[in-house]
Coordinates of C-alpha atoms in Angstrom, one line a residue:
X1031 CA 27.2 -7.8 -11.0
X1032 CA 26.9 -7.7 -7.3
X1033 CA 23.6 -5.5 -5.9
X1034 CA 24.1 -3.5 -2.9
X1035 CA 21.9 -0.9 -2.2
X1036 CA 21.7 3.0 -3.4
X1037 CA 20.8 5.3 -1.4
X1038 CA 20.4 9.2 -1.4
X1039 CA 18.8 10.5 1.2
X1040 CA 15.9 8.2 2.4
X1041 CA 15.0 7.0 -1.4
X1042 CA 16.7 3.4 -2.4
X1043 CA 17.4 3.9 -6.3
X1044 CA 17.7 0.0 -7.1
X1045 CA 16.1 -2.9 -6.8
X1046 CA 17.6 -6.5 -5.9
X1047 CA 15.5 -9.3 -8.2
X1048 CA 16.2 -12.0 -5.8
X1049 CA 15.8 -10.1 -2.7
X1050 CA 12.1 -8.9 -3.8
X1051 CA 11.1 -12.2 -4.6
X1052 CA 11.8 -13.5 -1.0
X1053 CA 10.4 -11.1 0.8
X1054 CA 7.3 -11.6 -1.5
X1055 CA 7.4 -15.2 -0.8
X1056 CA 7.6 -14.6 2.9
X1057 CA 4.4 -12.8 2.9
X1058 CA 2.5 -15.1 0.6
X1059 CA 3.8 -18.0 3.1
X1060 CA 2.3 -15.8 5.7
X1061 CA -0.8 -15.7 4.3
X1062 CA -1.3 -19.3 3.5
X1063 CA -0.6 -19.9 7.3
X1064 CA -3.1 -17.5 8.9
X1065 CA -5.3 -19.2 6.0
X1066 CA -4.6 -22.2 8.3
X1067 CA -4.8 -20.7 11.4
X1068 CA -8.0 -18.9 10.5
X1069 CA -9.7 -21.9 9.1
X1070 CA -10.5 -19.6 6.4
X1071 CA -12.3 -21.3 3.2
X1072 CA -11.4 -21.2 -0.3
X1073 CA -14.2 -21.2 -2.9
X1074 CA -13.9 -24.6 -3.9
X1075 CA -13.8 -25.6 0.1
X1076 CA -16.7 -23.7 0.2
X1077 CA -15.9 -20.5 1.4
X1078 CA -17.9 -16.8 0.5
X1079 CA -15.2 -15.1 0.6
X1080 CA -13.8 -12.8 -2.4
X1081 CA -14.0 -15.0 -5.6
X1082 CA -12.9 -12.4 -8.4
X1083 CA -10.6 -9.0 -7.0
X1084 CA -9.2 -6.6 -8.6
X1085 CA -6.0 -4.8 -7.1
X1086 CA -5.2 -1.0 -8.8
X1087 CA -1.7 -0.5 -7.5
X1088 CA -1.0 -4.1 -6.8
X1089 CA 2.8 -4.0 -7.0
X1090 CA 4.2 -3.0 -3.4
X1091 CA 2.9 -2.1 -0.2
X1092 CA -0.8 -2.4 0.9
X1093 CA -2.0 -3.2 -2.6
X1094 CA 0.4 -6.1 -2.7
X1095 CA -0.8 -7.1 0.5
X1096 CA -4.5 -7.0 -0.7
X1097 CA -4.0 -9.3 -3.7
X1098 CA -1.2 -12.0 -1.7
X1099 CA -4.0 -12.1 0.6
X1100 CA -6.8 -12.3 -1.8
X1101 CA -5.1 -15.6 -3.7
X1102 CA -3.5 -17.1 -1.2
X1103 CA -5.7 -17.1 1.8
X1104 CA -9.5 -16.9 -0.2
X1105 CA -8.7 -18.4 -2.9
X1106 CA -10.4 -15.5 -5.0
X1107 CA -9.0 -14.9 -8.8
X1108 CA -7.3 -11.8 -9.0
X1109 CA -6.6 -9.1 -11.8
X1110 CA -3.8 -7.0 -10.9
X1111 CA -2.5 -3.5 -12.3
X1112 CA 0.8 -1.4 -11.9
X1113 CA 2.9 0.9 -13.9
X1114 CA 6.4 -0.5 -13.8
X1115 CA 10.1 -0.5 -15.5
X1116 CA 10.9 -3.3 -16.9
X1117 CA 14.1 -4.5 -16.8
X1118 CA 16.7 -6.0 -19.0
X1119 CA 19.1 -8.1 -19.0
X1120 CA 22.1 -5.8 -17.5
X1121 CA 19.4 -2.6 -16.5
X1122 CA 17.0 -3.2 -13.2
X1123 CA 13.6 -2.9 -13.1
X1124 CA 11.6 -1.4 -9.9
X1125 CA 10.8 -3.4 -7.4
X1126 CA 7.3 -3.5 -8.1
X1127 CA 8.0 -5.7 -11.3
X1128 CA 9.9 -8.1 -9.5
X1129 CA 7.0 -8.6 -6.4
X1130 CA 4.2 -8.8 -10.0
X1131 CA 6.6 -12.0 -11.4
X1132 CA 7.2 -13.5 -7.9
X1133 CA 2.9 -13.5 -7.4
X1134 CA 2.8 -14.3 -10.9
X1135 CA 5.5 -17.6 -10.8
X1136 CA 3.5 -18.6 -7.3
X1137 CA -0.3 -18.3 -8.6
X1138 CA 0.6 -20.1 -11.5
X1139 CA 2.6 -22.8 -9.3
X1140 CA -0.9 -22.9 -7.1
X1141 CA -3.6 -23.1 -9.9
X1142 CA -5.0 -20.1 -8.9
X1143 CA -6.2 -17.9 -11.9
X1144 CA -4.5 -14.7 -12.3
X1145 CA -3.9 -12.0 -14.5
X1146 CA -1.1 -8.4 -14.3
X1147 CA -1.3 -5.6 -16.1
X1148 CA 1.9 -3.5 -16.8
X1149 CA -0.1 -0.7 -17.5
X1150 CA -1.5 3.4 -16.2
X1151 CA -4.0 2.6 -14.1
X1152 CA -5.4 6.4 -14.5
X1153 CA -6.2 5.9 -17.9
X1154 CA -9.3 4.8 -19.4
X1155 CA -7.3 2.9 -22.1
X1156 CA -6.4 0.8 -18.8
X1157 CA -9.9 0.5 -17.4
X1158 CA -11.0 -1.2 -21.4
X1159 CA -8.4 -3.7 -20.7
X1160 CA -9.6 -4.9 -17.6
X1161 CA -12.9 -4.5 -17.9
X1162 CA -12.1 -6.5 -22.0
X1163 CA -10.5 -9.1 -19.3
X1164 CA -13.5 -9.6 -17.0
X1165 CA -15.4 -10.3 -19.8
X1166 CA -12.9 -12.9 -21.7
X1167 CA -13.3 -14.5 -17.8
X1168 CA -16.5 -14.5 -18.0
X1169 CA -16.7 -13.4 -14.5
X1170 CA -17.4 -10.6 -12.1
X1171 CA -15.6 -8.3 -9.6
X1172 CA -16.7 -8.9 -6.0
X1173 CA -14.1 -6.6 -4.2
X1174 CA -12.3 -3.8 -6.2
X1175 CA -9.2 -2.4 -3.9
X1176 CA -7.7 0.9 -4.8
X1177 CA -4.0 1.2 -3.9
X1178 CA -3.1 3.6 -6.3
X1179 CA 0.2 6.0 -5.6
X1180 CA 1.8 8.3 -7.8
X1181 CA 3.1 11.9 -7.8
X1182 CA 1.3 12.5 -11.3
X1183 CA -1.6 11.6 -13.6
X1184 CA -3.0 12.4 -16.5
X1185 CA -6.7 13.5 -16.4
X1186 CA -8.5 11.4 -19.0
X1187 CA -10.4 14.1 -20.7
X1188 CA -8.5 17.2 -20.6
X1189 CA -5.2 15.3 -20.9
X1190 CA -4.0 17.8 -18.6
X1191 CA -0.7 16.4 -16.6
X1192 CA -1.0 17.0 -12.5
X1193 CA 1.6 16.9 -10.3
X1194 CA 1.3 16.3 -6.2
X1195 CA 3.1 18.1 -3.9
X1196 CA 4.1 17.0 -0.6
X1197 CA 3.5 20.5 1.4
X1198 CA 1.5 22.1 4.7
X1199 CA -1.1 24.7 4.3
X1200 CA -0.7 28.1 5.6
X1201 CA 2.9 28.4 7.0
X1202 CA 6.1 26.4 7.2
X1203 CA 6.4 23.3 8.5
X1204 CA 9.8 22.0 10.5
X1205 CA 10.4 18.7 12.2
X1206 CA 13.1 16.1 13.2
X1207 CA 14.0 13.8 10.1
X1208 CA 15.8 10.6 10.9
X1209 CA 18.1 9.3 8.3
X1210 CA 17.7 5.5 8.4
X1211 CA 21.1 4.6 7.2
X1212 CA 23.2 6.9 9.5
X1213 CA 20.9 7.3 13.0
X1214 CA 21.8 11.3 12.4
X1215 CA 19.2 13.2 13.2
X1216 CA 18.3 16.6 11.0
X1217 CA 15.9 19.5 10.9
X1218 CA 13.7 19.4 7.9
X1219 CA 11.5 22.2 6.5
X1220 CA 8.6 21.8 4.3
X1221 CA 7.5 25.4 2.6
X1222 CA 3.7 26.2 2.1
X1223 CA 1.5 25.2 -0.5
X1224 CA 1.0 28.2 -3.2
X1225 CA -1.1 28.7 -5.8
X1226 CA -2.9 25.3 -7.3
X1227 CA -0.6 23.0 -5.4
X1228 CA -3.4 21.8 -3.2
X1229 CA -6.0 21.8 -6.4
X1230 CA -3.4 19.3 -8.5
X1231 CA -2.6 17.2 -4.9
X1232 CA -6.3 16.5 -4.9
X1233 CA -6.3 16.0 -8.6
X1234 CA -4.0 13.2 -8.4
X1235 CA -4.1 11.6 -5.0
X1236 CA -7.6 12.3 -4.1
X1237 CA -10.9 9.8 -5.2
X1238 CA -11.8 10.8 -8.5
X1239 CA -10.3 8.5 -10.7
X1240 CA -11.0 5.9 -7.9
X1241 CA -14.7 7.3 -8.6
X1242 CA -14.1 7.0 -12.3
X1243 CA -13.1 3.2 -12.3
X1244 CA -16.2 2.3 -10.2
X1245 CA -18.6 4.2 -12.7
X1246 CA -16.6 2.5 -15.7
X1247 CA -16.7 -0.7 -14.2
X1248 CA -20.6 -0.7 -13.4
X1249 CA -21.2 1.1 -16.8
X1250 CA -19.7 -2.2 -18.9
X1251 CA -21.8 -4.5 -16.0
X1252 CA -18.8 -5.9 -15.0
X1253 CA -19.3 -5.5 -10.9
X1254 CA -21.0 -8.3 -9.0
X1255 CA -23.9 -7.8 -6.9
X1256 CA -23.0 -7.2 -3.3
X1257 CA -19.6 -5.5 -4.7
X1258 CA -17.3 -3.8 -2.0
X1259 CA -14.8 -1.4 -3.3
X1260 CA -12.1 -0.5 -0.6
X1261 CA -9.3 2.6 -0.9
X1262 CA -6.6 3.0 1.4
X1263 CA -5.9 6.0 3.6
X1264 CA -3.7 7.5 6.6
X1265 CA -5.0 9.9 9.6
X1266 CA -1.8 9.0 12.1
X1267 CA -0.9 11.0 15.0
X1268 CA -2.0 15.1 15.8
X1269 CA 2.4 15.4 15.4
X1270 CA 2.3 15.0 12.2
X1271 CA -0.8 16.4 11.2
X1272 CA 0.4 19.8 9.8
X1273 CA 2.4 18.3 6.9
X1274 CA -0.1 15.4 6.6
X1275 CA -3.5 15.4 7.5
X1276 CA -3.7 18.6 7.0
X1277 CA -1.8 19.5 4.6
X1278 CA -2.0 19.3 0.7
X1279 CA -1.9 15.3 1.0
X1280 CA -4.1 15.6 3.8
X1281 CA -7.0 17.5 1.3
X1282 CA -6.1 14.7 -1.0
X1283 CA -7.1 12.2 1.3
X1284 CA -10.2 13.9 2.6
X1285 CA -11.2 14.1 -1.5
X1286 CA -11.1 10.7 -1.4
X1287 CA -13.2 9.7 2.3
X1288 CA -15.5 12.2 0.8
X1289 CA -16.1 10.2 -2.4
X1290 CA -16.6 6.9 -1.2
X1291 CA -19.6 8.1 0.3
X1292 CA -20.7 8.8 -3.5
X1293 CA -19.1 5.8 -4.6
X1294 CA -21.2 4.0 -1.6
X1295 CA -24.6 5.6 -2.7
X1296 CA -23.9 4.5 -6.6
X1297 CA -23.0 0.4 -5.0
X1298 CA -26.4 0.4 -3.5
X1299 CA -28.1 -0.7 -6.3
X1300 CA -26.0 -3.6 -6.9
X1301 CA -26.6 -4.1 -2.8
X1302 CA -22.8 -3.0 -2.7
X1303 CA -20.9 -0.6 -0.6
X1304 CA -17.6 1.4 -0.8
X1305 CA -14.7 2.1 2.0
X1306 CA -11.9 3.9 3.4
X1307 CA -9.3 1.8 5.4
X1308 CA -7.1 4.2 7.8
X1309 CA -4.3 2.1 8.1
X1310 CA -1.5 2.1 10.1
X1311 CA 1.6 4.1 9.4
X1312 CA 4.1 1.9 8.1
X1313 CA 7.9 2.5 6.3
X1314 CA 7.1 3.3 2.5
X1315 CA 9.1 5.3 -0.4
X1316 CA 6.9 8.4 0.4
X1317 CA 6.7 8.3 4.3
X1318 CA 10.7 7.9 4.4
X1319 CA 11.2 11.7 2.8
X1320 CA 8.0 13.5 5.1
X1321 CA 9.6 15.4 7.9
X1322 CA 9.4 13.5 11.5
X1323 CA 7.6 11.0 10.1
X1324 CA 10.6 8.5 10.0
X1325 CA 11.3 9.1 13.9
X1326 CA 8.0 8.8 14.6
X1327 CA 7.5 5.3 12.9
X1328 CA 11.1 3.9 14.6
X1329 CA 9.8 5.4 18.3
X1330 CA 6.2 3.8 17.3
X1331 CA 8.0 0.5 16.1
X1332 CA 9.4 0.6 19.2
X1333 CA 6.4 1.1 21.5
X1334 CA 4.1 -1.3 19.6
X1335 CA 6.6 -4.3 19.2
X1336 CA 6.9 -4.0 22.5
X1337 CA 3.7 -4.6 23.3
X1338 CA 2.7 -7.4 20.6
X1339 CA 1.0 -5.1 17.7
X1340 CA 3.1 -4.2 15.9
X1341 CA 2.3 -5.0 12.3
X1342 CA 3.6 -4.7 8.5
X1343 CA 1.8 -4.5 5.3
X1344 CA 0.7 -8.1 5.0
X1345 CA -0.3 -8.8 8.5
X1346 CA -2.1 -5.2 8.4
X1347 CA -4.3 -6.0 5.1
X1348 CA -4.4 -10.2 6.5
X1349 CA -6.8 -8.4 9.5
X1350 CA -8.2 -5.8 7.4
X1351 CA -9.6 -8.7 5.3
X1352 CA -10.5 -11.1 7.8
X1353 CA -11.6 -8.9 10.7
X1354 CA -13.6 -6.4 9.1
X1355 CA -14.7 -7.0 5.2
X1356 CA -15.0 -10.6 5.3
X1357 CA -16.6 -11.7 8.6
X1358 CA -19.7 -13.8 8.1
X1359 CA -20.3 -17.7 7.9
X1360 CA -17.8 -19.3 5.6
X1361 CA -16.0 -15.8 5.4
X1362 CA -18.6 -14.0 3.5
X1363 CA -18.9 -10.8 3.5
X1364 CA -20.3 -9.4 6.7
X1365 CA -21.1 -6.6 8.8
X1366 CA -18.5 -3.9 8.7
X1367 CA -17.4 -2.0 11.3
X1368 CA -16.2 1.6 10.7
X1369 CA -16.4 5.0 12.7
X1370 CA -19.1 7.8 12.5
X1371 CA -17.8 9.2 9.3
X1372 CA -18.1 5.5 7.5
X1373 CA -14.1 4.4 7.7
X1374 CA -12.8 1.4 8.3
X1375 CA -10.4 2.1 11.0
X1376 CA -7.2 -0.8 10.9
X1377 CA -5.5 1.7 12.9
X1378 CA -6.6 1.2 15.6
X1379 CA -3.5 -0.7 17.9
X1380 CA -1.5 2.8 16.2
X1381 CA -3.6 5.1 17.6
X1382 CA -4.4 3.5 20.6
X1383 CA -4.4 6.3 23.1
X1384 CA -2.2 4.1 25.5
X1385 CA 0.3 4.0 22.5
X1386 CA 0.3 7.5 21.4
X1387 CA 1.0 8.5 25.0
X1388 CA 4.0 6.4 25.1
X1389 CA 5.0 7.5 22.1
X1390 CA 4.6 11.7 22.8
X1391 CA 6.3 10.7 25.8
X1392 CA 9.6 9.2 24.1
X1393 CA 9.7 11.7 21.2
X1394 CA 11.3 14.6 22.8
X1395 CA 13.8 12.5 24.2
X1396 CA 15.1 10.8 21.3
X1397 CA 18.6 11.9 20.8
X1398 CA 21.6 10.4 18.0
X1399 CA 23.4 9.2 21.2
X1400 CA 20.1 7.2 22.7
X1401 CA 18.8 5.8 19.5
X1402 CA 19.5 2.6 20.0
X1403 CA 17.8 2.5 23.6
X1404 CA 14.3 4.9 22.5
X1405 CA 13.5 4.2 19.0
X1406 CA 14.0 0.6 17.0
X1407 CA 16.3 1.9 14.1
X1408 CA 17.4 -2.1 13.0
X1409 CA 13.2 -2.1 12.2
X1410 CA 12.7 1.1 10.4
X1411 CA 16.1 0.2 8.1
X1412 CA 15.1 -3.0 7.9
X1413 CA 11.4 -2.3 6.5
X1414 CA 12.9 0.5 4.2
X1415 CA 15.4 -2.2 2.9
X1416 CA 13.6 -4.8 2.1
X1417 CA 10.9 -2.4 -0.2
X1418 CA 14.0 -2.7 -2.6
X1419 CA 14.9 -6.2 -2.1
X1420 CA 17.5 -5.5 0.5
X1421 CA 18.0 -7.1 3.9
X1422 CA 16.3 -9.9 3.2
X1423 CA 16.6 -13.3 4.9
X1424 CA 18.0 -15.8 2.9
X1425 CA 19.3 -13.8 0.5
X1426 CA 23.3 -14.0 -1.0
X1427 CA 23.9 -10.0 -1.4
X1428 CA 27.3 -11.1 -2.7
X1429 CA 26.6 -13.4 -5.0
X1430 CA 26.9 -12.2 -8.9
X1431 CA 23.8 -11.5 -10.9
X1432 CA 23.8 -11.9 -14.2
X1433 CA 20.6 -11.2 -15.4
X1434 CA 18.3 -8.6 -14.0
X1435 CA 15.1 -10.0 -15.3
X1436 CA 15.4 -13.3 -13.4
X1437 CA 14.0 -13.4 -9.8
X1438 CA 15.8 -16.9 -9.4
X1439 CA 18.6 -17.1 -6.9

């Protein structure tokens, strides 16, 4: 069958096999070359860097980014776990199980050691496995990332099912939403939290089953001393703030800052530590359906490619790894720098105050008939694209596939 892309409004519905293979191939390739560029040392060449990682979440986006980085540049073994659909034959899978068998086919083809887990990373059934694996290793994690995100989970004890909810606190919330595919721009309104929406937000997205793995993990002495344990976050600009930061995501994320410091004091004894990396707003399946979110990320494309900073997932987590967790001799693990409250803060080019005032400048000009001169639409529908496989270079969209579980072209 031929692929093309389905769309319905801002969410892609399908995946292309080939198409997330390349673009997962393009971002191992560009870790191997900033290994080159960086003079960054492997294990065996030395190097201090991560030796054993595990990834929760490691199929798309940041956590993807963590682990390509991780093999490819370090050297480091890595363990990783996502919940995907597998696909068959004539029935696609999500993209996230294609990017796992592209990592999978290149690790293998590298001799790195490596291990993925098709499996819920919230449950404790999960956590046995991994921590079962460790042990058949005979080895020890040295950096845990947590990349987990899902719109439910099931909490271990109570079994009780949460959902997350994607609302401001206190009153409505309208902005500008930019459909990708079109360039028409829409008014979009987000209703209030009520009742235990913010409660079950937390619940899910906030840093208690992030604090659960840790404890689990120490528990079955499976952590190596000097351990780091990093989770990913987003603050972004005061624009959006009301249906992010502050809103029921927003408590979410706060929930989880507020647990690495608990996760922190725990590491301690193993001379360890815990993070929160604010990152830097990017395209994802979740960003592309948040009111003005989507114009704001095509203006900010815009600004930031214009001035050399502009950055995806790999090149984000390729800095995060080599300019701030893994900056001593040989790339060991060295002094980190974060802000007053703890956090790691890769967001910085984003937020840049000379960027943000570029960017508040050109929002309230953006109109459909001046896109194409204010805001970089070819780079936001590119980067939603190619999460699904699509747009990518070097890929035949019109050639047939046959079977939907081979990521061979």
């Amino acid at each position: 069958m031929i692929i093309k892309p389905m769309i319905r409004s801002n969410i892609c519905i399908n995946a292309h096999p080939v198409g997330c293979a390349k673009e997962t191939e393009r971002q191992i390739d560009y870790a191997r070359s900033q290994k080159a560029k960086r003079g960054i040392k492997t294990p065996a060449e030395g190097g201090k860097g991560p030796k054993t990682v595990l990834v929760l979440g490691c199929s798309t986006g940041y956590g993807l980014g963590s682990r390509i980085v991780a093999a490819f540049e370090y050297g480091a073994a890595t363990l990783g776990v996502s919940f995907e659909k597998e696909p068959s034959e004539k029935r696609g899978g999500t993209p996230g199980w294609y990017n796992n068998k592209e990592f999978d086919k290149e690790a293998g083809k590298a001799g790195l050691k490596f291990e993925t887990m098709n499996a819920d990373a919230f449950s404790d059934e999960c956590r046995q496995a991994v921590i079962a694996k460790a042990k058949e290793w005979g080895s020890k994690f040295d950096l845990v990332v947590y990349s987990l995100a899902s719109p439910v989970r099931t909490d271990p004890d109570t079994k009780t099912l949460y959902k997350s909810v994607l609302k401001p606190v206190g009153k409505p919330y309208s902005g500008a939403s930019l459909d990708m595919m079109t360039g028409k721009i829409s008014s979009m309104t987000a209703e209030p939290a009520v009742g235990d929406d913010i409660a079950n937000t937390v619940k899910v997205m906030g840093g208690e089953d992030w604090e659960r793995w840790i404890k689990q993990l120490s528990e079955a002495g499976v952590l190596a001393q000097g351990c780091r344990t990093v989770a990913y976050s987003y603050i972004g600009p005061q624009l959006s703030h009301a249906i992010y930061r502050d809103g029921t995501i927003g408590a979410a994320k706060k929930d989880l800052e507020a647990r690495a410091h608990n996760i922190d004091d725990a590491l301690k004894a193993i001379g360890g530590a815990a993070y929160v990396s604010e990152n830097k707003g990017l395209i994802t399946r979740s960003s592309s359906v948040i009111p003005i979110i989507t114009l704001y990320l095509a203006v900010l494309f815009k600004v930031m490619k214009a001035k050399g900073t502009h950055e995806g997932c790999i090149e984000q987590m390729e800095r995060l790894f080599a300019e701030r967790l893994f900056t001593a001799a040989d790339n060991g693990a060295g002094q980190v720098p974060t802000d007053n409250e703890g956090r790691i803060r890769i967001d910085d080019w984003e937020l840049d105050p000379a960027v943000q005032a570029e960017v508040d400048k050109i929002m309230p000009a953006v109109t459909e008939e001046n896109l194409g001169e204010l805001v970089d639409l070819a780079g936001v529908r590119h980067d939603f694209l190619t999460i699904n496989g699509f747009d990518v270079p070097g890929v035949d969209y019109d050639k047939d596939v046959t079977d939907l579980t081979s990521i061979e072209a």
